[in-house]
Amino acid sequence: RPPSEAAGDLAALAELDEAALLGGLRERFLRQQVYTDVGDILIAMNPFQPLPLYGREVSEQYRHHEIGTLPPHIFAVASRAYHAMLGRRGGGPQSQCIVI
């Protein structure tokens, strides 16, 4: 599907090539959506302006959210890693690594 129809996960595109990826990122950036998932990878773009992305209210939303119910965010990555580390995702505790 075209990037305009893509949710926050560009891996859902019918064709994931360089043009589609860059087009989807550009479209999301223009809508001030600076976080984009591509499967398990989170892409963060510098918005070059302050955005209300990191307050307590936003943090609480991502603390116990269901995967795919909220837009991509660094808080979602942190929550998934934390819960997997504690073994709350099933299968017992797992070591985690986040590369920035």
PDB file of N, CA and C in Angstrom:
ATOM      1  N   ARG A   1       0.831  -1.185   0.000  1.00  0.00           N
ATOM      2  CA  ARG A   1       0.000   0.000   0.000  1.00  0.00           C
ATOM      3  C   ARG A   1       0.874   1.246   0.000  1.00  0.00           C
ATOM      4  N   PRO A   2       0.369   2.381  -0.454  1.00  0.00           N
ATOM      5  CA  PRO A   2       1.191   3.588  -0.509  1.00  0.00           C
ATOM      6  C   PRO A   2       1.510   4.100   0.883  1.00  0.00           C
ATOM      7  N   PRO A   3       2.623   4.857   1.023  1.00  0.00           N
ATOM      8  CA  PRO A   3       3.019   5.360   2.333  1.00  0.00           C
ATOM      9  C   PRO A   3       1.917   6.155   3.030  1.00  0.00           C
ATOM     10  N   SER A   4       1.053   6.850   2.286  1.00  0.00           N
ATOM     11  CA  SER A   4       0.011   7.649   2.928  1.00  0.00           C
ATOM     12  C   SER A   4      -0.955   6.774   3.709  1.00  0.00           C
ATOM     13  N   GLU A   5      -1.069   5.495   3.321  1.00  0.00           N
ATOM     14  CA  GLU A   5      -1.964   4.593   4.025  1.00  0.00           C
ATOM     15  C   GLU A   5      -1.242   3.798   5.107  1.00  0.00           C
ATOM     16  N   ALA A   6       0.072   3.875   5.108  1.00  0.00           N
ATOM     17  CA  ALA A   6       0.856   3.094   6.064  1.00  0.00           C
ATOM     18  C   ALA A   6       0.644   3.621   7.468  1.00  0.00           C
ATOM     19  N   ALA A   7       0.506   2.702   8.395  1.00  0.00           N
ATOM     20  CA  ALA A   7       0.440   3.107   9.799  1.00  0.00           C
ATOM     21  C   ALA A   7       1.852   3.486  10.212  1.00  0.00           C
ATOM     22  N   GLY A   8       2.182   3.298  11.464  1.00  0.00           N
ATOM     23  CA  GLY A   8       3.512   3.639  11.909  1.00  0.00           C
ATOM     24  C   GLY A   8       4.553   2.603  11.566  1.00  0.00           C
ATOM     25  N   ASP A   9       4.162   1.454  10.998  1.00  0.00           N
ATOM     26  CA  ASP A   9       5.118   0.398  10.686  1.00  0.00           C
ATOM     27  C   ASP A   9       5.249   0.263   9.173  1.00  0.00           C
ATOM     28  N   LEU A  10       6.360   0.758   8.642  1.00  0.00           N
ATOM     29  CA  LEU A  10       6.563   0.716   7.199  1.00  0.00           C
ATOM     30  C   LEU A  10       6.808  -0.700   6.689  1.00  0.00           C
ATOM     31  N   ALA A  11       7.051  -1.656   7.567  1.00  0.00           N
ATOM     32  CA  ALA A  11       7.201  -3.041   7.138  1.00  0.00           C
ATOM     33  C   ALA A  11       5.888  -3.577   6.566  1.00  0.00           C
ATOM     34  N   ALA A  12       4.776  -2.883   6.815  1.00  0.00           N
ATOM     35  CA  ALA A  12       3.476  -3.305   6.302  1.00  0.00           C
ATOM     36  C   ALA A  12       3.273  -2.897   4.840  1.00  0.00           C
ATOM     37  N   LEU A  13       4.212  -2.137   4.275  1.00  0.00           N
ATOM     38  CA  LEU A  13       4.089  -1.739   2.873  1.00  0.00           C
ATOM     39  C   LEU A  13       4.175  -2.964   1.965  1.00  0.00           C
ATOM     40  N   ALA A  14       3.457  -2.934   0.864  1.00  0.00           N
ATOM     41  CA  ALA A  14       3.496  -4.042  -0.094  1.00  0.00           C
ATOM     42  C   ALA A  14       4.898  -4.209  -0.659  1.00  0.00           C
ATOM     43  N   GLU A  15       5.560  -3.110  -0.951  1.00  0.00           N
ATOM     44  CA  GLU A  15       6.939  -3.129  -1.428  1.00  0.00           C
ATOM     45  C   GLU A  15       7.765  -2.244  -0.515  1.00  0.00           C
ATOM     46  N   LEU A  16       8.796  -2.816   0.077  1.00  0.00           N
ATOM     47  CA  LEU A  16       9.660  -2.044   0.967  1.00  0.00           C
ATOM     48  C   LEU A  16      11.015  -1.892   0.296  1.00  0.00           C
ATOM     49  N   ASP A  17      11.103  -0.878  -0.554  1.00  0.00           N
ATOM     50  CA  ASP A  17      12.372  -0.558  -1.184  1.00  0.00           C
ATOM     51  C   ASP A  17      12.810   0.819  -0.695  1.00  0.00           C
ATOM     52  N   GLU A  18      13.938   1.276  -1.167  1.00  0.00           N
ATOM     53  CA  GLU A  18      14.483   2.543  -0.680  1.00  0.00           C
ATOM     54  C   GLU A  18      13.527   3.705  -0.921  1.00  0.00           C
ATOM     55  N   ALA A  19      12.923   3.768  -2.099  1.00  0.00           N
ATOM     56  CA  ALA A  19      12.013   4.864  -2.426  1.00  0.00           C
ATOM     57  C   ALA A  19      10.786   4.861  -1.507  1.00  0.00           C
ATOM     58  N   ALA A  20      10.210   3.691  -1.281  1.00  0.00           N
ATOM     59  CA  ALA A  20       9.031   3.591  -0.420  1.00  0.00           C
ATOM     60  C   ALA A  20       9.383   3.954   1.022  1.00  0.00           C
ATOM     61  N   LEU A  21      10.532   3.485   1.490  1.00  0.00           N
ATOM     62  CA  LEU A  21      10.966   3.789   2.852  1.00  0.00           C
ATOM     63  C   LEU A  21      11.178   5.290   3.031  1.00  0.00           C
ATOM     64  N   LEU A  22      11.930   5.900   2.116  1.00  0.00           N
ATOM     65  CA  LEU A  22      12.196   7.340   2.227  1.00  0.00           C
ATOM     66  C   LEU A  22      10.924   8.163   2.058  1.00  0.00           C
ATOM     67  N   GLY A  23      10.033   7.734   1.165  1.00  0.00           N
ATOM     68  CA  GLY A  23       8.762   8.439   0.988  1.00  0.00           C
ATOM     69  C   GLY A  23       7.899   8.368   2.228  1.00  0.00           C
ATOM     70  N   GLY A  24       7.831   7.184   2.842  1.00  0.00           N
ATOM     71  CA  GLY A  24       7.055   7.030   4.075  1.00  0.00           C
ATOM     72  C   GLY A  24       7.635   7.858   5.215  1.00  0.00           C
ATOM     73  N   LEU A  25       8.956   7.857   5.340  1.00  0.00           N
ATOM     74  CA  LEU A  25       9.604   8.660   6.381  1.00  0.00           C
ATOM     75  C   LEU A  25       9.350  10.140   6.158  1.00  0.00           C
ATOM     76  N   ARG A  26       9.461  10.587   4.920  1.00  0.00           N
ATOM     77  CA  ARG A  26       9.230  12.009   4.609  1.00  0.00           C
ATOM     78  C   ARG A  26       7.804  12.417   4.952  1.00  0.00           C
ATOM     79  N   GLU A  27       6.850  11.583   4.547  1.00  0.00           N
ATOM     80  CA  GLU A  27       5.436  11.885   4.808  1.00  0.00           C
ATOM     81  C   GLU A  27       5.168  11.972   6.317  1.00  0.00           C
ATOM     82  N   ARG A  28       5.715  11.043   7.073  1.00  0.00           N
ATOM     83  CA  ARG A  28       5.514  11.059   8.519  1.00  0.00           C
ATOM     84  C   ARG A  28       6.210  12.269   9.145  1.00  0.00           C
ATOM     85  N   PHE A  29       7.402  12.601   8.665  1.00  0.00           N
ATOM     86  CA  PHE A  29       8.122  13.768   9.180  1.00  0.00           C
ATOM     87  C   PHE A  29       7.311  15.041   8.951  1.00  0.00           C
ATOM     88  N   LEU A  30       6.711  15.180   7.790  1.00  0.00           N
ATOM     89  CA  LEU A  30       5.912  16.374   7.488  1.00  0.00           C
ATOM     90  C   LEU A  30       4.671  16.468   8.377  1.00  0.00           C
ATOM     91  N   ARG A  31       4.220  15.321   8.900  1.00  0.00           N
ATOM     92  CA  ARG A  31       3.077  15.318   9.838  1.00  0.00           C
ATOM     93  C   ARG A  31       3.566  15.360  11.286  1.00  0.00           C
ATOM     94  N   GLN A  32       4.846  15.666  11.479  1.00  0.00           N
ATOM     95  CA  GLN A  32       5.495  15.735  12.787  1.00  0.00           C
ATOM     96  C   GLN A  32       5.430  14.408  13.540  1.00  0.00           C
ATOM     97  N   GLN A  33       5.427  13.312  12.800  1.00  0.00           N
ATOM     98  CA  GLN A  33       5.510  11.974  13.369  1.00  0.00           C
ATOM     99  C   GLN A  33       6.965  11.534  13.181  1.00  0.00           C
ATOM    100  N   VAL A  34       7.775  11.825  14.184  1.00  0.00           N
ATOM    101  CA  VAL A  34       9.220  11.649  14.039  1.00  0.00           C
ATOM    102  C   VAL A  34       9.695  10.240  14.354  1.00  0.00           C
ATOM    103  N   TYR A  35       8.832   9.390  14.879  1.00  0.00           N
ATOM    104  CA  TYR A  35       9.180   7.988  15.134  1.00  0.00           C
ATOM    105  C   TYR A  35       8.439   7.111  14.137  1.00  0.00           C
ATOM    106  N   THR A  36       9.145   6.162  13.549  1.00  0.00           N
ATOM    107  CA  THR A  36       8.557   5.237  12.586  1.00  0.00           C
ATOM    108  C   THR A  36       9.128   3.854  12.831  1.00  0.00           C
ATOM    109  N   ASP A  37       8.263   2.861  12.892  1.00  0.00           N
ATOM    110  CA  ASP A  37       8.700   1.474  13.003  1.00  0.00           C
ATOM    111  C   ASP A  37       8.915   0.895  11.610  1.00  0.00           C
ATOM    112  N   VAL A  38       9.900   0.036  11.500  1.00  0.00           N
ATOM    113  CA  VAL A  38      10.084  -0.824  10.339  1.00  0.00           C
ATOM    114  C   VAL A  38      10.346  -2.197  10.946  1.00  0.00           C
ATOM    115  N   GLY A  39       9.267  -2.934  11.181  1.00  0.00           N
ATOM    116  CA  GLY A  39       9.377  -4.192  11.912  1.00  0.00           C
ATOM    117  C   GLY A  39       9.790  -3.901  13.341  1.00  0.00           C
ATOM    118  N   ASP A  40      10.877  -4.532  13.789  1.00  0.00           N
ATOM    119  CA  ASP A  40      11.365  -4.337  15.157  1.00  0.00           C
ATOM    120  C   ASP A  40      12.296  -3.138  15.290  1.00  0.00           C
ATOM    121  N   ILE A  41      12.528  -2.421  14.203  1.00  0.00           N
ATOM    122  CA  ILE A  41      13.450  -1.281  14.211  1.00  0.00           C
ATOM    123  C   ILE A  41      12.658   0.016  14.347  1.00  0.00           C
ATOM    124  N   LEU A  42      13.096   0.893  15.234  1.00  0.00           N
ATOM    125  CA  LEU A  42      12.490   2.212  15.379  1.00  0.00           C
ATOM    126  C   LEU A  42      13.422   3.233  14.745  1.00  0.00           C
ATOM    127  N   ILE A  43      12.903   3.997  13.803  1.00  0.00           N
ATOM    128  CA  ILE A  43      13.664   5.081  13.181  1.00  0.00           C
ATOM    129  C   ILE A  43      13.200   6.375  13.815  1.00  0.00           C
ATOM    130  N   ALA A  44      14.152   7.171  14.304  1.00  0.00           N
ATOM    131  CA  ALA A  44      13.851   8.467  14.911  1.00  0.00           C
ATOM    132  C   ALA A  44      14.478   9.561  14.054  1.00  0.00           C
ATOM    133  N   MET A  45      13.683  10.573  13.734  1.00  0.00           N
ATOM    134  CA  MET A  45      14.173  11.697  12.941  1.00  0.00           C
ATOM    135  C   MET A  45      14.160  12.952  13.804  1.00  0.00           C
ATOM    136  N   ASN A  46      15.174  13.782  13.656  1.00  0.00           N
ATOM    137  CA  ASN A  46      15.260  15.021  14.406  1.00  0.00           C
ATOM    138  C   ASN A  46      14.211  15.999  13.871  1.00  0.00           C
ATOM    139  N   PRO A  47      13.248  16.430  14.705  1.00  0.00           N
ATOM    140  CA  PRO A  47      12.207  17.333  14.219  1.00  0.00           C
ATOM    141  C   PRO A  47      12.673  18.788  14.101  1.00  0.00           C
ATOM    142  N   PHE A  48      13.853  19.096  14.634  1.00  0.00           N
ATOM    143  CA  PHE A  48      14.397  20.454  14.599  1.00  0.00           C
ATOM    144  C   PHE A  48      13.472  21.466  15.268  1.00  0.00           C
ATOM    145  N   GLN A  49      12.651  20.997  16.201  1.00  0.00           N
ATOM    146  CA  GLN A  49      11.769  21.854  16.987  1.00  0.00           C
ATOM    147  C   GLN A  49      11.263  21.055  18.183  1.00  0.00           C
ATOM    148  N   PRO A  50      10.910  21.749  19.256  1.00  0.00           N
ATOM    149  CA  PRO A  50      10.353  21.025  20.410  1.00  0.00           C
ATOM    150  C   PRO A  50       8.964  20.465  20.079  1.00  0.00           C
ATOM    151  N   LEU A  51       8.736  19.211  20.446  1.00  0.00           N
ATOM    152  CA  LEU A  51       7.429  18.583  20.272  1.00  0.00           C
ATOM    153  C   LEU A  51       7.019  17.967  21.607  1.00  0.00           C
ATOM    154  N   PRO A  52       5.716  17.905  21.884  1.00  0.00           N
ATOM    155  CA  PRO A  52       5.248  17.350  23.165  1.00  0.00           C
ATOM    156  C   PRO A  52       5.258  15.819  23.158  1.00  0.00           C
ATOM    157  N   LEU A  53       6.453  15.230  23.139  1.00  0.00           N
ATOM    158  CA  LEU A  53       6.577  13.783  22.987  1.00  0.00           C
ATOM    159  C   LEU A  53       7.024  13.054  24.241  1.00  0.00           C
ATOM    160  N   TYR A  54       7.438  13.763  25.275  1.00  0.00           N
ATOM    161  CA  TYR A  54       8.134  13.083  26.361  1.00  0.00           C
ATOM    162  C   TYR A  54       7.578  13.361  27.757  1.00  0.00           C
ATOM    163  N   GLY A  55       6.416  13.938  27.873  1.00  0.00           N
ATOM    164  CA  GLY A  55       5.864  14.253  29.184  1.00  0.00           C
ATOM    165  C   GLY A  55       5.368  13.021  29.926  1.00  0.00           C
ATOM    166  N   ARG A  56       5.001  13.234  31.161  1.00  0.00           N
ATOM    167  CA  ARG A  56       4.516  12.151  32.027  1.00  0.00           C
ATOM    168  C   ARG A  56       3.294  11.465  31.439  1.00  0.00           C
ATOM    169  N   GLU A  57       2.390  12.254  30.861  1.00  0.00           N
ATOM    170  CA  GLU A  57       1.175  11.680  30.283  1.00  0.00           C
ATOM    171  C   GLU A  57       1.506  10.726  29.131  1.00  0.00           C
ATOM    172  N   VAL A  58       2.442  11.115  28.280  1.00  0.00           N
ATOM    173  CA  VAL A  58       2.853  10.263  27.166  1.00  0.00           C
ATOM    174  C   VAL A  58       3.537   9.002  27.705  1.00  0.00           C
ATOM    175  N   SER A  59       4.391   9.174  28.689  1.00  0.00           N
ATOM    176  CA  SER A  59       5.082   8.039  29.294  1.00  0.00           C
ATOM    177  C   SER A  59       4.089   7.029  29.855  1.00  0.00           C
ATOM    178  N   GLU A  60       3.075   7.494  30.542  1.00  0.00           N
ATOM    179  CA  GLU A  60       2.063   6.601  31.127  1.00  0.00           C
ATOM    180  C   GLU A  60       1.284   5.850  30.044  1.00  0.00           C
ATOM    181  N   GLN A  61       1.013   6.497  28.929  1.00  0.00           N
ATOM    182  CA  GLN A  61       0.288   5.834  27.839  1.00  0.00           C
ATOM    183  C   GLN A  61       1.052   4.610  27.345  1.00  0.00           C
ATOM    184  N   TYR A  62       2.361   4.721  27.264  1.00  0.00           N
ATOM    185  CA  TYR A  62       3.173   3.647  26.708  1.00  0.00           C
ATOM    186  C   TYR A  62       3.595   2.607  27.739  1.00  0.00           C
ATOM    187  N   ARG A  63       3.338   2.864  28.997  1.00  0.00           N
ATOM    188  CA  ARG A  63       3.809   1.958  30.042  1.00  0.00           C
ATOM    189  C   ARG A  63       3.247   0.543  29.902  1.00  0.00           C
ATOM    190  N   HIS A  64       1.963   0.413  29.654  1.00  0.00           N
ATOM    191  CA  HIS A  64       1.343  -0.919  29.563  1.00  0.00           C
ATOM    192  C   HIS A  64       0.471  -1.047  28.319  1.00  0.00           C
ATOM    193  N   HIS A  65       0.870  -0.432  27.227  1.00  0.00           N
ATOM    194  CA  HIS A  65       0.048  -0.473  26.017  1.00  0.00           C
ATOM    195  C   HIS A  65       0.213  -1.806  25.291  1.00  0.00           C
ATOM    196  N   GLU A  66      -0.785  -2.142  24.503  1.00  0.00           N
ATOM    197  CA  GLU A  66      -0.717  -3.316  23.637  1.00  0.00           C
ATOM    198  C   GLU A  66       0.056  -2.933  22.383  1.00  0.00           C
ATOM    199  N   ILE A  67       0.928  -3.799  21.924  1.00  0.00           N
ATOM    200  CA  ILE A  67       1.730  -3.514  20.741  1.00  0.00           C
ATOM    201  C   ILE A  67       0.820  -3.209  19.554  1.00  0.00           C
ATOM    202  N   GLY A  68       1.107  -2.118  18.871  1.00  0.00           N
ATOM    203  CA  GLY A  68       0.346  -1.727  17.697  1.00  0.00           C
ATOM    204  C   GLY A  68      -0.844  -0.833  17.971  1.00  0.00           C
ATOM    205  N   THR A  69      -1.123  -0.538  19.243  1.00  0.00           N
ATOM    206  CA  THR A  69      -2.283   0.300  19.553  1.00  0.00           C
ATOM    207  C   THR A  69      -1.941   1.782  19.639  1.00  0.00           C
ATOM    208  N   LEU A  70      -0.669   2.104  19.802  1.00  0.00           N
ATOM    209  CA  LEU A  70      -0.223   3.494  19.859  1.00  0.00           C
ATOM    210  C   LEU A  70       0.821   3.722  18.771  1.00  0.00           C
ATOM    211  N   PRO A  71       1.025   4.968  18.369  1.00  0.00           N
ATOM    212  CA  PRO A  71       2.043   5.259  17.356  1.00  0.00           C
ATOM    213  C   PRO A  71       3.439   4.862  17.841  1.00  0.00           C
ATOM    214  N   PRO A  72       4.357   4.625  16.915  1.00  0.00           N
ATOM    215  CA  PRO A  72       5.731   4.289  17.294  1.00  0.00           C
ATOM    216  C   PRO A  72       6.329   5.361  18.202  1.00  0.00           C
ATOM    217  N   HIS A  73       7.132   4.928  19.178  1.00  0.00           N
ATOM    218  CA  HIS A  73       7.736   5.877  20.132  1.00  0.00           C
ATOM    219  C   HIS A  73       8.874   5.176  20.850  1.00  0.00           C
ATOM    220  N   ILE A  74       9.849   5.931  21.284  1.00  0.00           N
ATOM    221  CA  ILE A  74      10.960   5.371  22.052  1.00  0.00           C
ATOM    222  C   ILE A  74      10.457   4.757  23.357  1.00  0.00           C
ATOM    223  N   PHE A  75       9.386   5.298  23.917  1.00  0.00           N
ATOM    224  CA  PHE A  75       8.815   4.726  25.141  1.00  0.00           C
ATOM    225  C   PHE A  75       8.283   3.323  24.887  1.00  0.00           C
ATOM    226  N   ALA A  76       7.764   3.051  23.683  1.00  0.00           N
ATOM    227  CA  ALA A  76       7.276   1.706  23.345  1.00  0.00           C
ATOM    228  C   ALA A  76       8.436   0.720  23.298  1.00  0.00           C
ATOM    229  N   VAL A  77       9.559   1.141  22.729  1.00  0.00           N
ATOM    230  CA  VAL A  77      10.752   0.286  22.678  1.00  0.00           C
ATOM    231  C   VAL A  77      11.210  -0.041  24.095  1.00  0.00           C
ATOM    232  N   ALA A  78      11.270   0.977  24.945  1.00  0.00           N
ATOM    233  CA  ALA A  78      11.708   0.778  26.325  1.00  0.00           C
ATOM    234  C   ALA A  78      10.763  -0.155  27.076  1.00  0.00           C
ATOM    235  N   SER A  79       9.464   0.015  26.877  1.00  0.00           N
ATOM    236  CA  SER A  79       8.485  -0.827  27.560  1.00  0.00           C
ATOM    237  C   SER A  79       8.609  -2.290  27.116  1.00  0.00           C
ATOM    238  N   ARG A  80       8.733  -2.524  25.799  1.00  0.00           N
ATOM    239  CA  ARG A  80       8.883  -3.898  25.303  1.00  0.00           C
ATOM    240  C   ARG A  80      10.134  -4.546  25.873  1.00  0.00           C
ATOM    241  N   ALA A  81      11.236  -3.810  25.873  1.00  0.00           N
ATOM    242  CA  ALA A  81      12.497  -4.362  26.381  1.00  0.00           C
ATOM    243  C   ALA A  81      12.399  -4.661  27.873  1.00  0.00           C
ATOM    244  N   TYR A  82      11.810  -3.761  28.632  1.00  0.00           N
ATOM    245  CA  TYR A  82      11.689  -3.939  30.076  1.00  0.00           C
ATOM    246  C   TYR A  82      10.856  -5.168  30.408  1.00  0.00           C
ATOM    247  N   HIS A  83       9.692  -5.290  29.743  1.00  0.00           N
ATOM    248  CA  HIS A  83       8.812  -6.417  30.033  1.00  0.00           C
ATOM    249  C   HIS A  83       9.409  -7.742  29.563  1.00  0.00           C
ATOM    250  N   ALA A  84      10.139  -7.730  28.455  1.00  0.00           N
ATOM    251  CA  ALA A  84      10.819  -8.954  28.000  1.00  0.00           C
ATOM    252  C   ALA A  84      11.935  -9.334  28.962  1.00  0.00           C
ATOM    253  N   MET A  85      12.639  -8.332  29.487  1.00  0.00           N
ATOM    254  CA  MET A  85      13.717  -8.583  30.440  1.00  0.00           C
ATOM    255  C   MET A  85      13.167  -9.253  31.705  1.00  0.00           C
ATOM    256  N   LEU A  86      11.968  -8.842  32.114  1.00  0.00           N
ATOM    257  CA  LEU A  86      11.348  -9.414  33.312  1.00  0.00           C
ATOM    258  C   LEU A  86      10.626 -10.734  33.023  1.00  0.00           C
ATOM    259  N   GLY A  87      10.510 -11.087  31.753  1.00  0.00           N
ATOM    260  CA  GLY A  87       9.834 -12.319  31.393  1.00  0.00           C
ATOM    261  C   GLY A  87       8.332 -12.189  31.315  1.00  0.00           C
ATOM    262  N   ARG A  88       7.828 -10.986  31.223  1.00  0.00           N
ATOM    263  CA  ARG A  88       6.377 -10.773  31.170  1.00  0.00           C
ATOM    264  C   ARG A  88       5.800 -10.985  29.782  1.00  0.00           C
ATOM    265  N   ARG A  89       6.624 -11.245  28.804  1.00  0.00           N
ATOM    266  CA  ARG A  89       6.154 -11.475  27.435  1.00  0.00           C
ATOM    267  C   ARG A  89       6.068 -12.973  27.146  1.00  0.00           C
ATOM    268  N   GLY A  90       6.225 -13.788  28.164  1.00  0.00           N
ATOM    269  CA  GLY A  90       6.178 -15.239  27.978  1.00  0.00           C
ATOM    270  C   GLY A  90       7.560 -15.782  27.649  1.00  0.00           C
ATOM    271  N   GLY A  91       7.808 -17.010  28.025  1.00  0.00           N
ATOM    272  CA  GLY A  91       9.082 -17.633  27.702  1.00  0.00           C
ATOM    273  C   GLY A  91      10.188 -17.331  28.689  1.00  0.00           C
ATOM    274  N   GLY A  92       9.895 -16.672  29.771  1.00  0.00           N
ATOM    275  CA  GLY A  92      10.921 -16.386  30.776  1.00  0.00           C
ATOM    276  C   GLY A  92      11.712 -15.134  30.454  1.00  0.00           C
ATOM    277  N   PRO A  93      12.498 -14.678  31.428  1.00  0.00           N
ATOM    278  CA  PRO A  93      13.295 -13.462  31.244  1.00  0.00           C
ATOM    279  C   PRO A  93      14.301 -13.610  30.102  1.00  0.00           C
ATOM    280  N   GLN A  94      14.470 -12.526  29.344  1.00  0.00           N
ATOM    281  CA  GLN A  94      15.403 -12.519  28.225  1.00  0.00           C
ATOM    282  C   GLN A  94      16.278 -11.273  28.317  1.00  0.00           C
ATOM    283  N   SER A  95      17.565 -11.451  28.042  1.00  0.00           N
ATOM    284  CA  SER A  95      18.472 -10.309  27.984  1.00  0.00           C
ATOM    285  C   SER A  95      18.045  -9.396  26.851  1.00  0.00           C
ATOM    286  N   GLN A  96      18.247  -8.094  27.025  1.00  0.00           N
ATOM    287  CA  GLN A  96      17.831  -7.110  26.034  1.00  0.00           C
ATOM    288  C   GLN A  96      18.983  -6.202  25.651  1.00  0.00           C
ATOM    289  N   CYS A  97      18.947  -5.696  24.441  1.00  0.00           N
ATOM    290  CA  CYS A  97      19.947  -4.754  23.951  1.00  0.00           C
ATOM    291  C   CYS A  97      19.232  -3.732  23.073  1.00  0.00           C
ATOM    292  N   ILE A  98      19.502  -2.459  23.308  1.00  0.00           N
ATOM    293  CA  ILE A  98      18.950  -1.387  22.484  1.00  0.00           C
ATOM    294  C   ILE A  98      20.119  -0.609  21.928  1.00  0.00           C
ATOM    295  N   VAL A  99      20.203  -0.508  20.613  1.00  0.00           N
ATOM    296  CA  VAL A  99      21.277   0.220  19.945  1.00  0.00           C
ATOM    297  C   VAL A  99      20.730   1.572  19.491  1.00  0.00           C
ATOM    298  N   ILE A 100      21.426   2.618  19.880  1.00  0.00           N
ATOM    299  CA  ILE A 100      21.010   3.971  19.498  1.00  0.00           C
ATOM    300  C   ILE A 100      22.074   4.547  18.580  1.00  0.00           C
TER     301      ILE A 100
END
